[in-house]
CSV table of C-alpha atoms in Angstrom, one decimal:
chain,number,residue,atom,x,y,z
A,295,MET,CA,-75.4,55.7,-68.1
A,296,ALA,CA,-75.1,51.9,-68.5
A,297,VAL,CA,-75.4,50.2,-65.1
A,298,ASP,CA,-74.3,46.8,-66.4
A,299,PRO,CA,-72.0,46.9,-69.5
A,300,THR,CA,-72.8,43.2,-70.2
A,301,CYS,CA,-76.6,43.9,-70.4
A,302,PRO,CA,-77.8,44.5,-73.9
A,303,VAL,CA,-80.7,46.7,-72.7
A,304,CYS,CA,-78.3,48.9,-70.8
A,305,ARG,CA,-75.9,49.1,-73.7
A,306,THR,CA,-78.7,50.0,-76.1
A,307,ALA,CA,-80.2,52.6,-73.7
A,308,ASP,CA,-76.7,54.1,-73.4
A,309,ILE,CA,-76.7,54.9,-77.1
A,310,VAL,CA,-80.3,55.7,-77.9
A,311,CYS,CA,-81.6,57.4,-74.7
A,312,GLY,CA,-79.8,60.7,-75.3
A,313,LYS,CA,-82.1,63.7,-75.8
A,314,TRP,CA,-82.9,64.0,-79.5
A,315,THR,CA,-81.3,60.7,-80.5
A,316,LEU,CA,-84.3,58.7,-81.4
A,317,LEU,CA,-85.9,61.7,-83.1
A,318,LEU,CA,-82.8,62.0,-85.3
A,319,VAL,CA,-83.0,58.3,-86.2
A,320,ARG,CA,-86.7,58.7,-86.9
A,321,ASP,CA,-86.0,61.6,-89.3
A,322,LEU,CA,-83.0,59.9,-91.0
A,323,ALA,CA,-85.3,56.9,-91.7
A,324,GLU,CA,-86.6,59.0,-94.7
A,325,GLY,CA,-83.2,58.7,-96.4
A,326,ASN,CA,-80.3,61.0,-97.0
A,327,THR,CA,-80.7,64.2,-95.1
A,328,ARG,CA,-78.8,67.5,-94.8
A,329,PHE,CA,-77.9,69.2,-91.5
A,330,CYS,CA,-80.2,72.1,-92.1
A,331,GLU,CA,-83.1,69.8,-92.9
A,332,LEU,CA,-82.6,68.0,-89.6
A,333,GLU,CA,-82.3,71.3,-87.8
A,334,ARG,CA,-85.6,72.4,-89.3
A,335,SER,CA,-87.5,69.2,-88.5
A,336,LEU,CA,-86.3,69.1,-84.9
A,337,THR,CA,-87.7,72.3,-83.6
A,338,GLY,CA,-85.8,73.5,-80.6
A,339,ILE,CA,-82.5,71.6,-81.1
A,340,SER,CA,-79.4,73.8,-81.1
A,341,PRO,CA,-76.9,73.4,-83.9
A,342,ARG,CA,-74.3,72.4,-81.4
A,343,THR,CA,-76.5,69.7,-79.9
A,344,LEU,CA,-77.4,68.4,-83.4
A,345,SER,CA,-73.7,68.3,-84.4
A,346,LEU,CA,-72.8,66.5,-81.2
A,347,ARG,CA,-75.6,63.9,-81.6
A,348,LEU,CA,-74.8,63.3,-85.2
A,349,ARG,CA,-71.1,62.8,-84.4
A,350,GLY,CA,-71.9,60.4,-81.6
A,351,LEU,CA,-74.2,58.4,-83.8
A,352,GLU,CA,-71.4,58.3,-86.4
A,353,GLU,CA,-69.0,57.0,-83.9
A,354,GLU,CA,-71.4,54.3,-83.0
A,355,GLY,CA,-71.8,53.3,-86.6
A,356,ILE,CA,-75.5,54.2,-86.6
A,357,VAL,CA,-75.2,57.2,-89.0
A,358,ALA,CA,-73.0,57.6,-92.1
A,359,ARG,CA,-71.8,61.1,-93.1
A,360,ARG,CA,-71.1,61.8,-96.8
A,361,THR,CA,-69.3,64.9,-97.9
A,362,PHE,CA,-69.6,66.1,-101.5
A,363,SER,CA,-66.7,68.2,-102.9
A,364,GLU,CA,-68.8,71.1,-104.1
A,365,VAL,CA,-68.8,74.8,-103.5
A,366,PRO,CA,-70.3,75.4,-101.0
A,367,PRO,CA,-69.6,71.9,-99.5
A,368,ARG,CA,-72.6,69.7,-99.1
A,369,VAL,CA,-72.9,67.1,-96.3
A,370,GLU,CA,-75.6,64.4,-96.1
A,371,TYR,CA,-76.4,62.0,-93.3
A,372,ALA,CA,-78.0,58.6,-93.6
A,373,LEU,CA,-78.7,55.6,-91.4
A,374,THR,CA,-76.4,52.6,-91.7
A,375,GLU,CA,-77.7,49.1,-91.5
A,376,LYS,CA,-77.0,49.3,-87.7
A,377,GLY,CA,-79.1,52.5,-87.6
A,378,ARG,CA,-82.0,51.0,-89.6
A,379,ALA,CA,-82.1,48.1,-87.1
A,380,LEU,CA,-83.4,50.7,-84.6
A,381,LEU,CA,-86.5,51.5,-86.6
A,382,PRO,CA,-88.7,48.8,-85.0
A,383,ILE,CA,-88.0,50.4,-81.6
A,384,ILE,CA,-89.2,53.7,-82.9
A,385,GLU,CA,-92.3,52.1,-84.5
A,386,GLY,CA,-93.0,50.3,-81.2
A,387,MET,CA,-92.8,53.7,-79.4
A,388,ARG,CA,-95.2,55.2,-82.0
A,389,ALA,CA,-97.7,52.4,-81.4
A,390,TYR,CA,-97.4,52.6,-77.6
A,391,GLY,CA,-97.9,56.3,-77.6
A,392,SER,CA,-100.9,56.1,-79.8
A,393,GLN,CA,-102.5,53.2,-78.0
A,394,TRP,CA,-101.6,54.0,-74.3
A,395,LEU,CA,-100.8,57.7,-74.1
A,396,GLY,CA,-103.5,59.1,-76.4
A,397,ALA,CA,-100.9,60.7,-78.6
A,398,ALA,CA,-102.0,61.7,-82.0
A,399,ASP,CA,-100.1,60.0,-84.8
A,400,ASP,CA,-99.3,63.2,-86.6
A,401,CYS,CA,-95.6,63.4,-85.8
A,402,ALA,CA,-93.1,62.8,-88.6
A,403,ASP,CA,-94.0,59.5,-90.2
A,404,ALA,CA,-90.5,58.7,-91.1
A,405,VAL,CA,-90.7,55.0,-90.1
A,406,GLY,CA,-94.2,54.4,-91.7
A,407,ALA,CA,-96.6,51.7,-91.0
A,408,PRO,CA,-95.3,48.5,-89.2
A,409,ASP,CA,-95.5,46.5,-92.4
A,410,ALA,CA,-93.5,49.1,-94.3
A,411,ILE,CA,-90.4,48.6,-92.2
A,412,ALA,CA,-87.8,46.7,-94.3
A,413,LEU,CA,-85.4,45.1,-92.0
A,414,PRO,CA,-81.9,44.0,-93.2
A,415,ALA,CA,-81.8,40.3,-94.0
């Protein structure tokens, strides 16, 4: 997708512009989340697509996967520091949609109010 591999906008778009990607990041902003919880919150996503998106975000260092040795096995996903750095982008999209597109702000409020975003130091 990236037109210019040296352009930071192109490189970022290459990662976050995949279908469902930003919504996954939005939902993971709430904290550790299991696969089934993500599947439930993202109505319409197929398990295969969810799995592929999570794997891609893991490879990019945006999402961390933690497996617990239990029966049955439990897996949780969480944003890394690199993933949390995307939250202002999502909050900007929320504000833009509310102000300019007339979208109701009743979608998952995983990111919260702009002053609630804690960015890494």
